[in-house]
Amino acid sequence: MNGNTDHFNNLNPPQVGGTTQHSQASSTSLHDLSQIHGALDAVYSPHSTNDQRQEATAFLEQAKRDSQAPHFGYGLASDQSQPASVRHYGLSLLEYPIKYKWEDLEEQDSSVLRSWVIQLAQNLDDNDAAFLRNKIAQLLEEVAKRSWAVEWLDLDTLLVELWQGSLTHKVLVLYVLEMLSDDIFNRDDAAAALREKELSKACVDIFVPTAVLNQHYPSRDVKVEVRCGDEGWISRLCGLLDWSLDNHPPKNDRVHSCIVKTLSCLKAAVTWIMPKALHATRCLDHLCKALSVADVGVQMATTEVLYAFYKRTQGPFIKEVEYTDLFTAMLLPDRVNLLKHVYQYSTVDIRDLDYPKYALCKKFTEVLSSIGEFIEERPSAIPPNGTDLTSFFDLLVEILRSPSLVVSIPVLHAWTRLLRCRAVTSSETVTRLIPVLLETCSSRLLRYESLPDDADDDISLFLCEDFDTVPERHAFLGNYRRYCMDIVEVIVRLKPFDVMYYILGQAERLFSNPYEGQVASAAAYGKKSIPFLRVEAQVTIIEAALKGYLRWLDDEETIDKEREAQCKALESYSEQWCRTILTIPMEDPAIKMKIIQTVTMFATKVLLRDSDLGMWVVEYLLSLDAANDFDMSRHSEAAKSLEVQVTNDLGRLAILNANNLLRRYDQIETRVKQILNDSSSDERRKAGCQALLFTIVQRATILDDGTRGLRLQAMLQPVKHAWQTTDVLSAASSYESFCAFLGLDQIVEFMTKQDFDKTEDWATCELNAEGKAKQAEIMARCDRIPLRLTKTMLAASTEKLKEDSSSFKTACLLWTDVLPVLLPSVLRLIGYSQAFTDLATWSHLPTEYQRLIRKVLTDRFWQAGISNESKEDFYARINGSRTSYEGFASTVRGSVRQIRETCYFILYGMTRLQEHFFGIPDLAEPLAQALFTNANGLSAHQLSVLLSMSSALIEECPRSLRPQFLPPMMINLFTNLDNRISADWDALERQKLEIVASGLLVEEMKSESILRQLTYSTITLIANILDHPNGSSRRRLPSLPSLEPTLRTFVLSHPAILEPLVLFSTHALRMRDIRSCTIVITVLRSIIPSFQDSPHAPSSPSITPSTIAAAPQVREFISTEVLKACITSLHEPYFVDLQRELASLIASILLLYGPTTSTPRDVLLSLPGMSVEKVDRAFDRIIRRSKGDDKYQRAVVLDLLEGLRGVSIHEQGRMERSQRRERPKVQQRFMEVDSEVQGQGTGRAASPDLAGVADMFGDN
């Protein structure tokens, strides 16, 4: 107070993060006001150069470390004659020792700092800038977090004194109280978490009225008295709110700001304070009074408070009567009228949008949804008299029908819960609303994302307003449709017969006339046409209804004769309905496909007993010929999709109707032979028909095992013989023979002859007759390899079969005879097809020819949210370029890709054969060699497919065969993935600026998005292997005892396998993908205890002698490389949202490995600015004081590293978040989209200047 600076000899902190030309700033330069003025002018002036701004910033930052900085800062901040920017800088000079040096200060020093901050708060002036007042309040709160309730006991007295002053002082108190509530209870603030016990108790003491505390907690500890008066801050806040609303017009900006700030403070408090206090202070009455004010800002702030409280669904207070009363009070007639009034007041017109009102409407409906969900959870708590549930439910329906789906979806979700509550649905109040609920949800199952871009209906316009990107809109609408389907399902379960007849009648009318009397034209066809979208929505309604009907049947324990008669009548009607709609003439194959899908649902889910519908549908589908029944010039893609749908449906029908179909086997076989002999039938249809016959014989229970085995063996002979033909054996004999068989051995020469190398835009140049002939030859040669038939028959052999069934065992025995014939060729084809895509294979060619091959091998793919065209337009463009040079290149790479990926699928099918495949002697090494030797040539997109198949090989391997099969597979897989993905991330970071400058941003974003997905898939596989102690195999053999080691145990006991997994996980900590980093942190935390060398280490079956032997090496690696990676990521702005998780991982390393090895301590001491005392204090807190409290441990780490390089971790977080566009929480809640996948958001920003971070640990 007297300006004495003697107490600040200990305030000079160590320099962090390197030096600058101002590193030797002296007190003289600090006291030179002209330098400070000049530096601040340079920082804020738009005319300053980057060099000038950086030099000024360096000077100002370095000045904070001066020994006289706090005293000088207080002088500047308290001098009202100084400009606001200079005073604010003075406050930052005070802030530095408070936030970064507090624990190193002598008690006298900290006392002086605290007194200075208090004086600044007391001397606050109404004319001071808002940012100055906020900064002083922030400093006061920072001091409170570090000393309140221990050496500083009269904070509440200070706040009450300030509260009795001017309105400006009241706002300062509100700011302090709000920040204290948030930092102690709502945020993961490091400083608050270190003293959470003391601070939380003190907060309760000063907020809750004394009468409430004495009545309900009479035995509470009152040794340390921190409160001033009996009133408590909740009561004071409600009083200020009430007084402000009564005595000041809303047009007064200062009062209006005070009202909003009071509500903001209440919002922070109601998330943790006991409902008894809110009830005693009549807080809800005051909030309703604020809600009735016709001011959007006040109503929005009030709504935020209500939402914060009504989302409290967990905690010790939720069973209290007062908690329930705070909900039921909103159902009183006058309160329901208020809610209705506020909703109608906030309703907006999309063509004249009032943005503040619209924001209020979206948030307000979430409050009403929470009240609705409470009714579902505790219907017995609602008083039968005095409440107006009828009007409340009417209001929910009114909101549900809002043209804004974002406004509607919270209430839609609430209805999915309310309709499942018997106490609610048994009421006539809700029963009368069922028709409108069904109609609304049915009408909104339309795929709005597929409507034309110029759609001008209100729903589409609101969607365009609410969502910036297509993937966001798709994710939201997907959730909205799922909720609508859920309501349809529940309504069918409530009234099965009435609703089913209504839905089927409605569907028949639509299917009979999808064009509503208009003449169908080519322009009307397609998956974006209105007729198709209506049909698709109706099929979705039927699917939901069938699900509800089947669940109703399962729920009914006994069905009386009347109900049974109703069921039979409905099923009879449904069968006739299916026959009727399936024979309706339809020119659009896409609509026909949906109708077939609907009939198949009935045949496979409902009409299985006493019905021959399944057999009739099979015969109908076999008679359908999409290639000839539809105009292929207009419907080629839709007709192909229909053929795929027909093939899949035939398989499903055969599985469930095998006995009936076997009785008509001869007729079916005759039709199948006709299809096989028809030259116009494609290979997919032929393979599907052969699989149909196989499935009928295999699944029919009326055949004896001997006859079944002989007939199935005969059916597999064509597959076996096909792999023994000269052509196939020749193609699989060598890489050169493989290329020659496909007609690709002279592909470079052919393309050069056709002037591919001289043509810039391949998509615009048509092939000549020779080119088209070559293209057709390549496709025909590819089809001569029996891959599709093998894949289809293999899948049909095991689909939906239990492993202990006789049919499954028969299939395994049959394929055991075939595998030795086809497996060697399959492995060689994989190797050759991978080598073809590897540019190293073509390195002997001249440079210009290598560029030609690189262009041929570059895949075209569509990426959601990144590509400049819609998915449909992309495929239309691809199909339209089939006879162009680009189409020829697509045929070349597509044929090779088809061989490679079909071979992958065949291997995946073989994994279902269990030990009959995995037990093949000496399989692992050649399999790993085939899969991974040439895998480096695959693109990230192609590598993802290989990873998916490899995941199945790992997870499906029987436990008894893991030692002989998994080591070569897993070592090769993860070594390749680590090398490739790490290199791709490094290359991506280097290329970003170059690509942006060259204008190829879209292509770079596609590559980044695919790389993110590959990274995520790899991390997910590692998590499945290591993060689940109960194992991750998809199936377990019942013959194996439950004490068999899990996959996690197997990996942890094999250091050679564990090494590449941990190495990749470490590298992933530095990869700029938030999803992947989040998972890998969890994975690493899960394995750290397995290598703890301590008598207190947890006992686990995953800890084997091999694990113990490898523990020292693993501990040292984690204590160095993993710890360094965590610390480096912790201080990069990109990873700001992962700081909590990273700090928890660091804390785990310090806690579990710190007592055993000094390496973690050495790593921390190598950081700039770290003292032995500071590090040892952190270790002591984590190891001896944390008592397993993860939040406390995390806070210790964040506090320890907060001052690194002089930048607050939390300040980084706040700065980053403030730059992002905030999406309303209602959209976040009902939309699960990861912006990282889209390559957008913070990932698009250039890397920050992190000079010095890479060598923080003393590495060169």
Tab-separated table of N, CA and C in Angstrom, residues 587-649:
chain	number	residue	atom	x	y	z
A	587	GLU	N	-41.693	-47.991	-63.633
A	587	GLU	CA	-40.660	-47.689	-64.624
A	587	GLU	C	-39.345	-47.265	-63.991
A	588	ASP	N	-39.388	-46.814	-62.753
A	588	ASP	CA	-38.182	-46.340	-62.073
A	588	ASP	C	-37.585	-47.481	-61.260
A	589	PRO	N	-36.409	-47.987	-61.623
A	589	PRO	CA	-35.817	-49.112	-60.878
A	589	PRO	C	-35.487	-48.751	-59.435
A	590	ALA	N	-35.212	-47.467	-59.144
A	590	ALA	CA	-34.903	-47.078	-57.766
A	590	ALA	C	-36.131	-47.258	-56.877
A	591	ILE	N	-37.313	-46.859	-57.381
A	591	ILE	CA	-38.539	-47.056	-56.613
A	591	ILE	C	-38.859	-48.541	-56.514
A	592	LYS	N	-38.639	-49.271	-57.599
A	592	LYS	CA	-38.878	-50.714	-57.567
A	592	LYS	C	-38.014	-51.383	-56.508
A	593	MET	N	-36.797	-50.934	-56.376
A	593	MET	CA	-35.889	-51.502	-55.387
A	593	MET	C	-36.429	-51.280	-53.974
A	594	LYS	N	-36.986	-50.102	-53.722
A	594	LYS	CA	-37.531	-49.823	-52.396
A	594	LYS	C	-38.751	-50.701	-52.100
A	595	ILE	N	-39.564	-50.931	-53.104
A	595	ILE	CA	-40.738	-51.776	-52.907
A	595	ILE	C	-40.314	-53.214	-52.623
A	596	ILE	N	-39.319	-53.692	-53.355
A	596	ILE	CA	-38.808	-55.047	-53.105
A	596	ILE	C	-38.231	-55.140	-51.700
A	597	GLN	N	-37.538	-54.101	-51.301
A	597	GLN	CA	-36.977	-54.071	-49.945
A	597	GLN	C	-38.087	-54.172	-48.906
A	598	THR	N	-39.208	-53.499	-49.146
A	598	THR	CA	-40.329	-53.543	-48.209
A	598	THR	C	-40.926	-54.941	-48.127
A	599	VAL	N	-41.163	-55.566	-49.268
A	599	VAL	CA	-41.757	-56.908	-49.288
A	599	VAL	C	-40.822	-57.907	-48.626
A	600	THR	N	-39.534	-57.762	-48.862
A	600	THR	CA	-38.566	-58.671	-48.237
A	600	THR	C	-38.599	-58.541	-46.724
A	601	MET	N	-38.802	-57.311	-46.224
A	601	MET	CA	-38.910	-57.131	-44.775
A	601	MET	C	-40.062	-57.953	-44.213
A	602	PHE	N	-41.201	-57.904	-44.882
A	602	PHE	CA	-42.345	-58.686	-44.405
A	602	PHE	C	-42.053	-60.184	-44.489
A	603	ALA	N	-41.451	-60.603	-45.592
A	603	ALA	CA	-41.226	-62.037	-45.798
A	603	ALA	C	-40.205	-62.606	-44.835
A	604	THR	N	-39.269	-61.774	-44.372
A	604	THR	CA	-38.203	-62.288	-43.511
A	604	THR	C	-38.406	-61.968	-42.036
A	605	LYS	N	-39.374	-61.086	-41.721
A	605	LYS	CA	-39.535	-60.688	-40.322
A	605	LYS	C	-40.906	-61.007	-39.741
A	606	VAL	N	-41.948	-60.925	-40.559
A	606	VAL	CA	-43.301	-61.064	-40.028
A	606	VAL	C	-43.979	-62.333	-40.516
A	607	LEU	N	-43.944	-62.560	-41.826
A	607	LEU	CA	-44.738	-63.637	-42.424
A	607	LEU	C	-43.902	-64.893	-42.619
A	608	LEU	N	-43.347	-65.406	-41.539
A	608	LEU	CA	-42.519	-66.610	-41.616
A	608	LEU	C	-43.327	-67.869	-41.344
A	609	ARG	N	-44.350	-67.750	-40.566
A	609	ARG	CA	-45.130	-68.933	-40.217
A	609	ARG	C	-46.374	-69.015	-41.106
A	610	ASP	N	-46.691	-70.231	-41.525
A	610	ASP	CA	-47.909	-70.495	-42.293
A	610	ASP	C	-48.053	-69.565	-43.485
A	611	SER	N	-46.947	-69.283	-44.162
A	611	SER	CA	-47.019	-68.402	-45.322
A	611	SER	C	-46.006	-68.859	-46.361
A	612	ASP	N	-46.416	-68.814	-47.612
A	612	ASP	CA	-45.488	-69.156	-48.681
A	612	ASP	C	-45.045	-67.893	-49.422
A	613	LEU	N	-45.178	-66.734	-48.740
A	613	LEU	CA	-44.796	-65.470	-49.372
A	613	LEU	C	-43.317	-65.476	-49.733
A	614	GLY	N	-42.483	-65.999	-48.825
A	614	GLY	CA	-41.050	-66.004	-49.108
A	614	GLY	C	-40.718	-66.740	-50.377
A	615	MET	N	-41.328	-67.900	-50.575
A	615	MET	CA	-41.084	-68.678	-51.780
A	615	MET	C	-41.574	-67.926	-53.016
A	616	TRP	N	-42.740	-67.287	-52.886
A	616	TRP	CA	-43.285	-66.536	-54.006
A	616	TRP	C	-42.378	-65.358	-54.370
A	617	VAL	N	-41.838	-64.680	-53.370
A	617	VAL	CA	-40.953	-63.548	-53.627
A	617	VAL	C	-39.663	-64.012	-54.305
A	618	VAL	N	-39.110	-65.162	-53.856
A	618	VAL	CA	-37.904	-65.693	-54.500
A	618	VAL	C	-38.155	-65.946	-55.982
A	619	GLU	N	-39.267	-66.564	-56.279
A	619	GLU	CA	-39.589	-66.845	-57.680
A	619	GLU	C	-39.758	-65.550	-58.464
A	620	TYR	N	-40.389	-64.556	-57.829
A	620	TYR	CA	-40.555	-63.272	-58.505
A	620	TYR	C	-39.198	-62.617	-58.773
A	621	LEU	N	-38.313	-62.621	-57.777
A	621	LEU	CA	-37.006	-61.979	-57.935
A	621	LEU	C	-36.166	-62.681	-58.983
A	622	LEU	N	-36.277	-63.996	-59.069
A	622	LEU	CA	-35.533	-64.725	-60.105
A	622	LEU	C	-36.052	-64.401	-61.497
A	623	SER	N	-37.337	-64.056	-61.565
A	623	SER	CA	-37.895	-63.712	-62.881
A	623	SER	C	-37.579	-62.280	-63.281
A	624	LEU	N	-37.130	-61.491	-62.328
A	624	LEU	CA	-36.838	-60.077	-62.600
A	624	LEU	C	-35.493	-59.961	-63.311
A	625	ASP	N	-35.479	-59.209	-64.369
A	625	ASP	CA	-34.248	-59.005	-65.134
A	625	ASP	C	-34.058	-57.511	-65.316
A	626	ALA	N	-33.305	-56.915	-64.411
A	626	ALA	CA	-33.164	-55.454	-64.413
A	626	ALA	C	-32.560	-54.940	-65.706
A	627	ALA	N	-31.609	-55.726	-66.259
A	627	ALA	CA	-30.929	-55.266	-67.472
A	627	ALA	C	-31.887	-55.139	-68.649
A	628	ASN	N	-32.932	-55.963	-68.689
A	628	ASN	CA	-33.870	-55.951	-69.804
A	628	ASN	C	-35.206	-55.322	-69.451
A	629	ASP	N	-35.545	-55.286	-68.170
A	629	ASP	CA	-36.850	-54.749	-67.765
A	629	ASP	C	-36.868	-53.227	-67.699
A	630	PHE	N	-35.688	-52.613	-67.646
A	630	PHE	CA	-35.627	-51.158	-67.536
A	630	PHE	C	-34.752	-50.594	-68.645
A	631	ASP	N	-34.999	-49.331	-68.962
A	631	ASP	CA	-34.221	-48.643	-69.984
A	631	ASP	C	-32.832	-48.349	-69.429
A	632	MET	N	-31.840	-49.157	-69.842
A	632	MET	CA	-30.500	-49.030	-69.260
A	632	MET	C	-29.818	-47.719	-69.643
A	633	SER	N	-30.242	-47.135	-70.741
A	633	SER	CA	-29.608	-45.873	-71.130
A	633	SER	C	-29.906	-44.765	-70.126
A	634	ARG	N	-31.061	-44.896	-69.441
A	634	ARG	CA	-31.428	-43.868	-68.467
A	634	ARG	C	-31.226	-44.336	-67.031
A	635	HIS	N	-31.209	-45.655	-66.823
A	635	HIS	CA	-31.234	-46.179	-65.462
A	635	HIS	C	-30.111	-47.168	-65.202
A	636	SER	N	-28.987	-47.031	-65.842
A	636	SER	CA	-27.948	-48.056	-65.713
A	636	SER	C	-27.520	-48.241	-64.258
A	637	GLU	N	-27.250	-47.140	-63.557
A	637	GLU	CA	-26.780	-47.255	-62.178
A	637	GLU	C	-27.893	-47.745	-61.247
A	638	ALA	N	-29.107	-47.224	-61.439
A	638	ALA	CA	-30.223	-47.670	-60.600
A	638	ALA	C	-30.529	-49.137	-60.838
A	639	ALA	N	-30.435	-49.575	-62.090
A	639	ALA	CA	-30.697	-50.980	-62.398
A	639	ALA	C	-29.630	-51.879	-61.784
A	640	LYS	N	-28.399	-51.437	-61.798
A	640	LYS	CA	-27.341	-52.229	-61.160
A	640	LYS	C	-27.562	-52.309	-59.652
A	641	SER	N	-27.962	-51.198	-59.055
A	641	SER	CA	-28.263	-51.222	-57.628
A	641	SER	C	-29.412	-52.173	-57.335
A	642	LEU	N	-30.390	-52.194	-58.234
A	642	LEU	CA	-31.510	-53.113	-58.072
A	642	LEU	C	-31.033	-54.557	-58.133
A	643	GLU	N	-30.131	-54.865	-59.044
A	643	GLU	CA	-29.602	-56.229	-59.146
A	643	GLU	C	-28.874	-56.629	-57.866
A	644	VAL	N	-28.111	-55.704	-57.316
A	644	VAL	CA	-27.428	-55.987	-56.051
A	644	VAL	C	-28.446	-56.249	-54.952
A	645	GLN	N	-29.492	-55.403	-54.901
A	645	GLN	CA	-30.539	-55.574	-53.891
A	645	GLN	C	-31.227	-56.925	-54.048
A	646	VAL	N	-31.511	-57.316	-55.290
A	646	VAL	CA	-32.167	-58.595	-55.546
A	646	VAL	C	-31.294	-59.746	-55.092
A	647	THR	N	-30.003	-59.673	-55.398
A	647	THR	CA	-29.080	-60.732	-54.987
A	647	THR	C	-29.025	-60.858	-53.470
A	648	ASN	N	-28.937	-59.731	-52.779
A	648	ASN	CA	-28.891	-59.765	-51.312
A	648	ASN	C	-30.197	-60.292	-50.716
A	649	ASP	N	-31.319	-59.871	-51.296
A	649	ASP	CA	-32.610	-60.325	-50.782
A	649	ASP	C	-32.801	-61.818	-51.014
